[in-house]
């Protein structure tokens, strides 16, 4: 670990922050940057045959009981929620037994407690009882993920003052980093069981599991918002008063999610978290991998993830940061402060003198006090001005503005708009608009009808509509209808890439059952699917949904991103999609743009809009799971960024796919790689 820097150096660094609030406190809540499991009196050891048999028998009994209580596929969310409250225990035990070679006595107790809690809840469910729903204080719950049908846990802390008849404030608290081991769900569960008294605060705390070690990216990001929706279903939540905060990796997640979805939170409270990839990767920790000399297509993808690129959005959502004066990653908050200063903003950062990467209870209390001032006011759903910055249509909306088409992805897109909102008429003046060719204005929120939009020197008279859509062409800006065919073409929100984005929403892997054109590429694709399924299960805590090509249904086409493995000979869905995909693939050659290679020794990986989805809002992906590998996931969470862009041509060398230590980051198997343009060409 890097040695602590001197107080003198830290004081010099603090002077570069926008607003400094110095609070003297006693740092007693130590949370290291990479959280280690709680120590046990005994050394870890493998389970004995008797122990494993006992646990496996109890697991099978619990699984059978849960299967008997499983809701119908079309059951209401409430039925799935309470079933998930029990099923997450089964899943947590399964992962604990599958992926850890050695266990402490505390781990063994956690497995027993998971089985006991699951059995207890199953018995209550069979009687039609769910007393944990009324519990105050700590409670562990679950929800069924739409991404992969897995059950994911989350913790709630219900205050003593909570009255279900009154909307409650919600603090979403993101946890810090930990090793991605099998026992982690069970260890997470231990934080929310027991008889601790309910806290005396005026808000509910929601602690998403977030699939643990991914800095709330991809399915981890989706899980945070699905956990929020689960909390809103099961508690009376005031959506205008949702706070996002966290420590360490949780702070990084707070910057990442809060600045990209600034209209969803009333305030952000990051406590010691990194805000970019390149600088953070250069901190001298022994297990860090420096991200520096990387291909341009990987550099561009960092604009999707790095929170500093979204610093301007702190003008929409207030950010109250906190940091120890001697924190080894202090420069991360300095960097965010500098980026905000470039945007004409000041970062409120509370410094805890003399402390490192820990939570100082006094400083955190001050942070919460300042956050509470914003919570009291609540979110203004129709702010008179909006300045919003993004780099991708994955993050495309802010209050009453929505971006629908960019000129070029992963270049900075910016809009600065002012609203005149009177009862008889409304008007919008867009003063700044960069890298944007289509946008929507939600006029249904306004006090009066939207009659006019001014963009620079052009004034557009608006035809009445609840959602006003404006597009730009060679003649300037014009209004189009809500069903204009233009809206289904090109990169658009939710269908913008890159490859990894397909695994943040519901996906189905489809394997071919026909005769392959190239046995070599078929073997590569089969090995790739196998490896992806194994890695995803272990580290993304869910089972990949897989079907043979002959078994894909109309419902699958409508609901899922199709991840197609094989070639046009082996996979019928690849053959059906070829005429709609931006490549040419014959038995002899593969061609993307000007790049042409032999089809016998190469294989294409790409993402594109699904030609089979009725609304055109799903993806087709060829021959790829996540583009980062197990080695990156095990190393450190900031490495989970895209290694490929929208498309790549790979050597179909099965040796690479089967290597456990393989890194696409360095792999010579990437022959060509790049992005499609805004028309998916």
XYZ file of C-alpha atoms in Angstrom:
681
model
C 0.000 0.000 0.000
C 1.150 3.539 -0.664
C 2.507 5.390 2.380
C 0.427 8.215 3.811
C 1.355 11.599 2.408
C 2.343 14.332 4.832
C -0.120 16.748 6.382
C 1.700 19.582 4.685
C 1.178 18.045 1.267
C -2.468 17.334 2.022
C -3.066 20.890 3.216
C -1.592 22.122 -0.040
C -3.965 19.859 -1.922
C -6.995 20.914 0.097
C -6.397 24.497 -0.910
C -7.254 23.484 -4.477
C -10.763 22.355 -3.545
C -13.690 24.670 -4.224
C -15.348 24.960 -0.802
C -13.673 23.554 2.288
C -15.455 22.759 5.516
C -12.934 21.656 8.147
C -14.466 19.541 10.880
C -12.416 18.080 13.710
C -13.617 14.621 14.585
C -12.364 11.273 15.790
C -12.090 8.750 12.954
C -13.340 5.585 14.576
C -15.142 3.970 11.632
C -12.204 2.492 9.740
C -13.080 1.263 6.252
C -10.011 0.278 4.198
C -10.041 0.904 0.469
C -10.314 -2.805 -0.201
C -12.437 -4.255 2.564
C -11.183 -7.515 4.013
C -13.482 -10.134 5.516
C -13.905 -10.075 9.265
C -11.142 -11.970 11.046
C -11.934 -15.211 12.795
C -10.203 -16.920 15.715
C -9.399 -19.963 13.620
C -7.639 -20.294 10.278
C -9.861 -21.101 7.278
C -10.040 -24.741 6.218
C -11.899 -26.812 3.634
C -15.309 -28.250 4.514
C -15.168 -31.851 5.654
C -17.181 -34.382 3.673
C -19.678 -34.545 6.529
C -20.064 -30.772 6.668
C -20.548 -30.476 2.927
C -23.075 -33.314 2.851
C -25.022 -31.730 5.698
C -25.084 -28.352 3.972
C -25.944 -29.857 0.570
C -28.846 -31.877 2.012
C -30.244 -28.814 3.765
C -29.794 -26.812 0.564
C -31.724 -29.361 -1.517
C -34.557 -29.362 1.016
C -34.735 -25.572 0.965
C -34.601 -25.446 -2.848
C -37.454 -27.965 -3.153
C -39.615 -26.005 -0.701
C -38.991 -22.783 -2.575
C -39.820 -24.388 -5.916
C -43.198 -25.444 -4.520
C -43.910 -21.809 -3.608
C -42.581 -20.216 -6.810
C -45.079 -17.646 -8.165
C -46.622 -18.017 -11.603
C -44.570 -16.334 -14.352
C -47.286 -13.673 -14.724
C -47.690 -13.090 -10.975
C -47.655 -9.550 -9.577
C -44.360 -8.037 -8.459
C -45.463 -8.249 -4.821
C -45.634 -12.050 -5.026
C -42.181 -12.261 -6.585
C -40.769 -9.844 -4.005
C -41.716 -11.927 -0.977
C -40.610 -15.137 -2.699
C -37.284 -13.469 -3.496
C -36.984 -12.550 0.203
C -36.545 -16.276 0.855
C -34.919 -17.438 -2.381
C -31.906 -15.137 -2.033
C -30.922 -17.287 1.000
C -30.838 -20.374 -1.202
C -28.781 -18.584 -3.852
C -26.360 -17.132 -1.309
C -25.703 -20.595 0.123
C -25.247 -22.071 -3.372
C -22.631 -19.497 -4.343
C -20.889 -19.882 -0.996
C -20.608 -23.649 -1.422
C -19.561 -23.458 -5.080
C -16.763 -20.915 -5.146
C -14.763 -20.887 -1.932
C -12.182 -23.601 -1.202
C -11.767 -22.724 2.494
C -14.050 -21.432 5.237
C -13.618 -19.821 8.629
C -15.886 -20.768 11.510
C -17.728 -17.480 10.872
C -18.285 -18.622 7.273
C -19.703 -21.925 8.456
C -22.039 -20.070 10.804
C -23.083 -17.799 7.918
C -24.017 -20.822 5.788
C -26.072 -22.238 8.655
C -27.759 -18.878 9.197
C -28.564 -18.568 5.510
C -30.194 -22.002 5.493
C -32.066 -21.261 8.722
C -33.360 -17.899 7.530
C -34.449 -19.388 4.205
C -36.284 -22.241 5.958
C -37.908 -19.838 8.417
C -39.205 -17.591 5.633
C -40.405 -20.513 3.534
C -42.465 -21.798 6.452
C -43.979 -18.348 6.979
C -44.717 -17.939 3.268
C -46.492 -21.308 3.255
C -48.731 -19.919 6.004
C -49.335 -16.694 4.073
C -47.270 -14.633 6.528
C -44.510 -12.101 5.823
C -43.701 -10.458 9.183
C -40.328 -9.162 7.983
C -42.243 -6.711 5.759
C -43.426 -4.895 8.877
C -40.090 -5.027 10.666
C -38.268 -1.873 11.693
C -34.514 -1.651 11.987
C -32.355 -3.884 9.800
C -33.965 -6.308 7.367
C -32.579 -8.278 4.423
C -34.753 -8.594 1.319
C -34.522 -9.627 -2.326
C -35.866 -8.899 -5.801
C -35.908 -10.774 -9.090
C -33.619 -9.151 -11.648
C -35.012 -8.556 -15.105
C -31.504 -8.939 -16.532
C -31.202 -12.684 -15.937
C -34.059 -13.742 -13.587
C -31.583 -14.068 -10.729
C -32.646 -13.095 -7.224
C -30.467 -10.308 -5.838
C -30.407 -9.219 -2.172
C -30.606 -5.746 -0.709
C -30.601 -4.437 2.833
C -33.050 -2.000 4.389
C -32.730 -0.022 7.582
C -36.188 1.176 8.614
C -36.235 3.979 11.217
C -38.346 3.794 14.357
C -40.372 6.787 13.129
C -41.402 5.236 9.799
C -45.153 5.506 9.140
C -46.277 3.606 6.002
C -49.074 6.135 5.563
C -46.552 8.919 4.948
C -43.955 9.155 2.142
C -40.470 8.572 3.556
C -37.114 9.928 2.497
C -34.708 7.355 1.088
C -30.928 7.197 1.320
C -29.416 4.756 -1.188
C -26.091 3.698 0.370
C -23.561 2.007 -1.922
C -21.066 -0.336 -0.252
C -17.309 -0.333 -0.695
C -15.024 -2.754 -2.462
C -14.515 -6.341 -1.379
C -13.027 -9.496 -2.837
C -15.428 -11.225 -5.265
C -15.604 -14.533 -3.393
C -18.384 -17.099 -3.093
C -19.353 -16.239 0.480
C -19.972 -12.579 -0.203
C -23.797 -12.710 -0.337
C -23.875 -14.502 2.996
C -21.473 -11.986 4.514
C -23.581 -9.159 3.109
C -26.653 -10.757 4.674
C -25.049 -10.745 8.134
C -25.100 -6.942 8.121
C -28.911 -6.940 8.068
C -29.891 -9.667 10.513
C -30.099 -9.368 14.261
C -32.081 -7.411 16.806
C -30.371 -4.027 16.751
C -32.798 -1.231 17.674
C -34.296 0.800 14.842
C -32.364 4.042 14.296
C -33.733 7.434 15.277
C -33.479 9.135 11.860
C -36.018 10.509 9.391
C -35.092 8.365 6.376
C -34.980 4.748 5.221
C -31.611 3.379 4.144
C -31.414 1.103 1.109
C -28.193 -0.899 0.655
C -28.054 -2.500 -2.818
C -25.875 -5.567 -3.218
C -25.061 -4.506 -6.792
C -23.401 -7.841 -7.670
C -20.501 -6.680 -5.502
C -17.224 -5.986 -7.300
C -17.984 -3.961 -10.438
C -18.256 -0.348 -9.209
C -21.967 -0.466 -10.068
C -21.420 -0.967 -13.781
C -23.441 -2.960 -16.324
C -25.822 -5.323 -14.470
C -24.497 -3.809 -11.223
C -25.837 -0.421 -12.332
C -29.171 -1.926 -13.335
C -29.391 -3.620 -9.935
C -29.141 -0.300 -8.087
C -32.179 1.073 -9.894
C -34.088 -2.217 -9.627
C -33.370 -2.230 -5.882
C -34.725 1.326 -5.660
C -37.890 0.207 -7.440
C -38.200 -2.777 -5.081
C -37.893 -0.433 -2.090
C -40.530 1.855 -3.599
C -42.882 -1.098 -4.084
C -42.475 -2.267 -0.514
C -42.207 1.061 1.333
C -43.883 4.412 0.894
C -40.999 6.369 -0.667
C -40.968 10.060 -1.563
C -39.330 9.969 -5.000
C -38.507 13.683 -4.791
C -36.272 12.973 -1.800
C -33.936 10.125 -2.752
C -30.283 10.622 -1.758
C -27.382 8.624 -3.243
C -24.258 8.176 -1.133
C -21.471 5.714 -0.393
C -17.920 5.135 0.822
C -14.855 4.192 -1.256
C -16.135 2.122 -4.211
C -19.577 3.234 -3.040
C -18.454 6.850 -3.448
C -17.162 6.074 -6.937
C -20.549 4.529 -7.695
C -22.235 7.635 -6.308
C -20.271 9.887 -8.658
C -20.835 7.468 -11.550
C -24.594 7.002 -11.187
C -25.501 10.335 -9.635
C -23.882 12.585 -12.224
C -25.212 10.526 -15.139
C -28.771 10.397 -13.745
C -28.788 13.799 -12.010
C -32.574 14.242 -12.075
C -33.194 11.036 -10.112
C -31.522 12.149 -6.875
C -32.038 15.142 -4.613
C -28.374 15.125 -3.497
C -25.167 13.092 -3.717
C -22.927 12.211 -0.771
C -19.681 10.549 -1.943
C -17.137 9.778 0.793
C -13.624 9.037 -0.564
C -14.062 7.668 -4.080
C -12.237 7.612 -7.403
C -13.675 9.559 -10.332
C -11.652 8.455 -13.342
C -9.744 5.448 -14.623
C -6.364 6.685 -15.795
C -5.232 8.709 -12.775
C -6.634 6.254 -10.246
C -4.892 3.330 -11.941
C -1.522 5.042 -11.274
C -1.842 4.982 -7.489
C 1.007 2.694 -6.338
C -0.928 -0.271 -4.989
C 0.703 -3.590 -5.716
C -2.336 -5.098 -7.458
C -3.165 -2.045 -9.597
C -2.779 -2.167 -13.390
C -1.884 1.155 -15.009
C -4.354 2.198 -17.714
C -2.309 4.414 -19.981
C -1.105 3.191 -23.348
C -4.366 1.702 -24.584
C -6.009 1.699 -28.037
C -8.109 4.695 -29.041
C -11.329 2.655 -29.053
C -10.757 1.777 -25.385
C -9.880 5.376 -24.527
C -13.128 6.577 -26.081
C -15.118 4.038 -24.075
C -13.793 5.549 -20.830
C -15.990 8.599 -21.569
C -18.976 6.349 -20.889
C -17.710 5.509 -17.391
C -15.450 8.219 -15.971
C -17.459 10.485 -13.671
C -15.204 13.520 -14.195
C -16.566 13.838 -17.737
C -20.029 14.475 -16.248
C -18.917 17.078 -13.686
C -21.147 19.755 -15.252
C -24.206 17.795 -14.106
C -23.371 18.698 -10.500
C -25.166 21.906 -11.415
C -28.359 19.799 -11.513
C -27.821 17.585 -8.455
C -26.027 19.029 -5.388
C -22.917 17.085 -4.391
C -21.661 17.143 -0.787
C -18.393 15.216 -0.705
C -16.230 14.162 2.255
C -12.634 13.007 2.510
C -9.894 12.323 5.035
C -7.060 14.848 4.908
C -4.484 12.052 4.638
C -6.547 9.796 2.402
C -4.245 8.032 -0.039
C -6.700 8.772 -2.866
C -7.217 12.420 -1.884
C -6.229 13.550 -5.385
C -9.407 11.951 -6.772
C -11.583 14.579 -5.092
C -9.079 17.271 -6.092
C -9.509 16.144 -9.703
C -13.303 16.313 -9.427
C -13.024 19.772 -7.868
C -10.882 20.952 -10.776
C -13.307 19.537 -13.335
C -16.242 21.251 -11.614
C -14.288 24.518 -11.544
C -13.915 24.291 -15.334
C -17.701 24.077 -15.491
C -18.125 27.154 -13.283
C -19.096 25.059 -10.246
C -17.619 24.581 -6.771
C -17.336 21.282 -4.972
C -18.341 21.224 -1.336
C -15.830 18.842 0.192
C -15.664 18.278 3.956
C -12.143 17.481 5.124
C -11.452 15.340 8.183
C -8.068 16.510 9.548
C -5.413 13.879 10.113
C -7.456 10.913 8.857
C -6.928 8.493 5.999
C -9.327 6.302 4.028
C -11.855 6.029 6.841
C -15.253 7.412 7.772
C -15.007 10.054 10.482
C -18.405 9.952 12.253
C -18.308 13.680 12.999
C -17.521 14.573 9.394
C -20.177 12.194 8.107
C -22.716 13.810 10.438
C -21.843 17.199 8.949
C -22.122 15.754 5.440
C -25.579 14.391 6.237
C -26.625 17.714 7.760
C -25.708 19.586 4.579
C -27.410 16.944 2.447
C -30.552 17.305 4.569
C -30.849 20.963 3.592
C -31.307 19.889 -0.029
C -33.613 17.024 0.909
C -35.897 19.463 2.719
C -36.419 21.338 -0.547
C -36.838 18.187 -2.633
C -36.272 17.782 -6.373
C -37.836 20.450 -8.574
C -39.370 18.310 -11.355
C -39.645 21.294 -13.707
C -36.514 23.397 -13.173
C -36.450 26.672 -15.138
C -32.938 25.973 -16.471
C -31.123 22.785 -17.411
C -27.482 22.406 -18.350
C -26.758 18.772 -19.118
C -23.646 17.025 -20.431
C -23.274 13.470 -21.700
C -21.032 11.443 -23.979
C -23.473 8.658 -24.858
C -27.196 8.112 -25.311
C -26.988 5.525 -22.537
C -27.198 8.600 -20.278
C -29.499 10.843 -22.268
C -32.139 12.579 -20.151
C -32.458 15.230 -17.486
C -35.847 16.371 -16.145
C -37.865 17.657 -19.132
C -35.080 17.257 -21.719
C -34.143 14.063 -23.550
C -31.386 13.634 -26.140
C -32.299 11.260 -28.973
C -29.401 11.457 -31.435
C -25.768 12.547 -31.192
C -23.483 13.588 -34.001
C -20.723 11.330 -32.662
C -20.690 9.041 -29.656
C -18.003 9.505 -26.987
C -17.522 13.144 -27.932
C -18.872 15.646 -25.404
C -22.539 16.528 -25.948
C -23.914 19.556 -24.116
C -27.226 21.387 -23.915
C -28.110 24.522 -21.955
C -31.801 25.404 -21.984
C -34.072 27.896 -20.202
C -37.820 27.483 -19.736
C -40.497 30.169 -19.586
C -43.360 28.338 -17.933
C -46.587 30.369 -17.760
C -50.153 29.133 -17.478
C -51.125 30.402 -20.933
C -47.944 29.399 -22.806
C -44.485 27.932 -22.372
C -41.338 28.584 -24.348
C -37.857 27.042 -24.342
C -34.666 28.910 -25.228
C -31.731 26.596 -25.998
C -28.644 28.744 -25.671
C -26.006 26.035 -26.126
C -26.281 22.809 -28.081
C -23.243 20.757 -29.074
C -22.922 17.325 -30.698
C -26.726 16.825 -30.661
C -28.942 16.270 -33.709
C -32.247 15.229 -32.127
C -33.955 15.938 -28.826
C -37.301 15.736 -27.069
C -39.003 18.127 -24.678
C -41.586 16.767 -22.229
C -44.148 19.548 -22.577
C -46.716 17.620 -20.521
C -44.934 18.856 -17.381
C -45.365 22.527 -18.181
C -48.024 24.847 -16.782
C -49.114 25.924 -20.262
C -48.790 24.607 -23.831
C -45.318 24.740 -25.378
C -45.638 27.121 -28.322
C -42.086 28.072 -29.227
C -38.542 26.745 -29.058
C -35.562 28.920 -29.862
C -32.271 27.186 -30.734
C -29.497 29.685 -31.290
C -30.749 32.069 -33.971
C -33.575 29.809 -35.137
C -37.117 29.949 -33.764
C -39.425 26.949 -34.206
C -43.164 27.414 -33.792
C -44.434 24.302 -32.039
C -47.498 22.249 -32.865
C -49.212 21.114 -29.643
C -47.869 17.793 -28.321
C -47.206 16.216 -24.961
C -43.742 15.252 -26.160
C -42.160 17.666 -28.619
C -39.448 16.127 -30.822
C -37.008 18.305 -32.734
C -34.486 17.085 -35.290
C -31.714 18.799 -37.222
C -30.869 18.382 -40.904
C -29.079 20.478 -43.510
C -31.885 23.069 -43.345
C -31.791 23.510 -39.584
C -34.122 22.371 -36.809
C -37.715 21.193 -37.299
C -40.428 19.443 -35.315
C -41.300 15.859 -36.218
C -44.122 13.606 -35.060
C -43.763 11.063 -32.275
C -44.106 8.205 -34.772
C -41.690 9.542 -37.382
C -39.635 6.671 -38.906
C -36.454 8.618 -38.120
C -36.888 7.669 -34.475
C -36.318 3.993 -35.276
C -33.105 4.524 -37.221
C -29.544 4.919 -36.063
C -28.079 4.903 -32.586
C -30.711 5.899 -30.066
C -31.257 5.690 -26.294
C -30.924 2.092 -25.157
C -29.616 0.957 -28.553
C -26.292 2.735 -28.790
C -23.617 0.169 -27.846
C -20.884 -0.769 -27.099
C -20.911 -4.586 -26.857
C -20.891 -4.621 -23.042
C -24.105 -2.595 -22.904
C -26.087 -5.631 -24.058
C -25.527 -7.232 -20.638
C -27.018 -4.378 -18.617
C -30.555 -5.339 -19.671
C -32.265 -8.656 -20.330
C -30.253 -10.920 -22.623
C -30.488 -14.434 -24.019
C -27.532 -16.418 -25.344
C -28.389 -18.508 -28.412
C -26.198 -21.392 -29.533
C -26.370 -22.825 -33.035
C -27.378 -26.410 -33.777
C -26.700 -26.492 -37.530
C -23.647 -27.367 -39.591
C -20.946 -24.695 -39.192
C -19.202 -23.102 -42.145
C -15.918 -23.229 -40.253
C -15.262 -25.870 -37.571
C -12.505 -23.644 -36.164
C -14.743 -20.608 -35.645
C -17.514 -22.846 -34.303
C -15.161 -24.294 -31.682
C -14.057 -20.747 -30.781
C -17.658 -19.545 -30.352
C -18.633 -22.559 -28.235
C -15.621 -22.054 -25.967
C -16.403 -18.344 -25.738
C -20.007 -18.996 -24.654
C -18.879 -21.568 -22.088
C -16.315 -19.208 -20.636
C -18.710 -16.260 -20.529
C -21.392 -18.311 -18.763
C -18.909 -19.544 -16.149
C -17.393 -16.104 -15.529
C -20.770 -14.379 -15.411
C -22.163 -16.888 -12.930
C -19.207 -16.576 -10.590
C -18.744 -12.813 -10.675
C -22.094 -11.381 -11.792
C -23.991 -13.733 -9.494
C -26.530 -14.998 -11.993
C -27.066 -17.837 -14.451
C -26.792 -16.885 -18.108
C -30.022 -17.677 -19.963
C -29.125 -20.015 -22.879
C -31.267 -21.604 -25.595
C -30.679 -23.534 -28.792
C -31.499 -21.539 -31.913
C -34.512 -23.771 -32.651
C -36.064 -22.967 -29.255
C -36.102 -19.152 -29.453
C -39.663 -17.782 -29.187
C -41.449 -14.610 -30.278
C -41.460 -13.516 -26.639
C -37.666 -13.908 -26.552
C -37.309 -11.716 -29.629
C -39.412 -8.991 -28.060
C -37.930 -9.068 -24.559
C -34.255 -9.985 -24.931
C -31.012 -8.843 -26.436
C -30.016 -11.848 -28.554
C -26.412 -12.951 -28.034
C -25.774 -15.217 -31.002
C -22.872 -17.671 -30.995
C -21.617 -19.490 -34.080
C -21.633 -18.635 -37.777
C -24.405 -18.398 -40.428
C -24.177 -22.134 -41.034
C -24.489 -23.235 -37.419
C -26.817 -20.539 -36.022
C -30.044 -19.902 -37.902
C -30.553 -16.514 -36.212
C -27.193 -15.270 -37.460
C -28.218 -16.346 -40.958
C -31.570 -14.563 -40.627
C -29.967 -11.363 -39.371
C -27.151 -11.037 -41.940
C -29.027 -8.787 -44.367
C -29.687 -6.310 -41.528
C -26.205 -6.292 -39.988
C -23.350 -3.948 -40.953
C -21.070 -6.727 -42.200
C -20.720 -9.218 -45.047
C -20.093 -12.825 -44.061
C -19.682 -15.669 -46.542
C -18.049 -19.066 -46.248
C -14.848 -17.517 -47.592
C -14.638 -13.989 -46.169
C -15.742 -11.666 -43.401
C -15.917 -7.980 -44.281
C -16.661 -4.998 -42.030
C -16.187 -1.671 -43.772
C -12.915 -1.830 -45.708
C -11.561 -4.710 -43.607
C -11.746 -8.175 -45.171
C -10.326 -11.416 -43.744
C -10.603 -15.162 -44.228
C -13.699 -16.629 -42.587
C -11.927 -19.899 -41.831
C -9.490 -18.440 -39.277
C -11.404 -15.361 -38.064
C -14.657 -14.542 -36.328
C -16.654 -11.288 -36.080
C -17.839 -9.834 -32.763
C -20.316 -6.967 -32.938
C -23.389 -5.271 -31.536
C -26.232 -3.836 -33.624
C -29.989 -3.191 -33.346
C -32.004 -6.402 -33.384
C -33.968 -6.791 -36.626
C -36.312 -9.146 -34.760
C -37.514 -6.880 -31.915
C -40.972 -5.441 -32.743
C -40.081 -1.988 -31.400
C -36.472 -2.040 -32.527
C -35.302 -1.477 -28.952
C -33.155 -4.590 -28.462
C -29.675 -5.662 -29.524
C -28.181 -8.463 -31.555
C -24.648 -9.392 -30.465
C -22.387 -11.807 -32.296
C -20.013 -14.133 -30.439
C -19.257 -12.088 -27.358
C -20.002 -11.866 -23.691
C -18.478 -9.094 -21.602
C -15.289 -7.882 -23.272
C -13.271 -7.808 -20.033
C -12.159 -11.083 -18.546
C -11.907 -12.930 -15.243
C -8.362 -11.644 -14.720
C -9.585 -8.031 -14.798
C -12.557 -8.762 -12.527
C -10.329 -10.430 -9.950
C -7.759 -7.624 -10.059
C -9.700 -4.417 -9.327
C -13.097 -3.027 -10.304
C -11.927 -0.039 -12.390
C -10.624 -2.516 -14.986
C -14.193 -3.518 -15.885
C -14.389 -1.128 -18.831
C -14.971 -2.119 -22.483
C -11.999 -3.807 -24.142
C -13.786 -3.838 -27.505
C -15.970 -1.219 -29.157
C -19.050 -1.862 -31.346
C -17.295 -4.419 -33.522
C -14.114 -6.447 -33.799
C -12.605 -9.119 -35.978
C -10.741 -11.754 -33.961
C -8.469 -14.632 -34.817
C -10.445 -17.752 -33.992
C -7.649 -19.200 -31.881
C -9.280 -21.442 -29.300
C -6.101 -21.483 -27.190
C -6.731 -17.879 -26.197
C -10.366 -18.486 -25.196
C -9.420 -21.373 -22.955
C -6.596 -19.569 -21.142
C -7.713 -18.607 -17.654
C -5.240 -15.734 -17.436
C -6.217 -14.215 -20.781
C -6.695 -10.462 -21.100
C -8.437 -9.065 -24.169
C -6.666 -5.865 -23.083
C -3.368 -7.282 -24.408
C -4.569 -10.050 -26.667
C -2.989 -10.187 -30.138
C -6.118 -11.970 -31.365
C -7.839 -8.620 -32.013
C -7.181 -7.951 -35.695
C -9.485 -4.955 -36.212
C -11.784 -3.098 -33.845
C -13.881 0.063 -33.995
C -17.215 1.849 -33.631
C -20.091 2.067 -36.041
C -21.238 5.564 -36.944
C -24.517 7.088 -35.746
C -26.398 5.195 -38.479
C -24.897 1.858 -37.404
C -22.685 1.806 -40.493
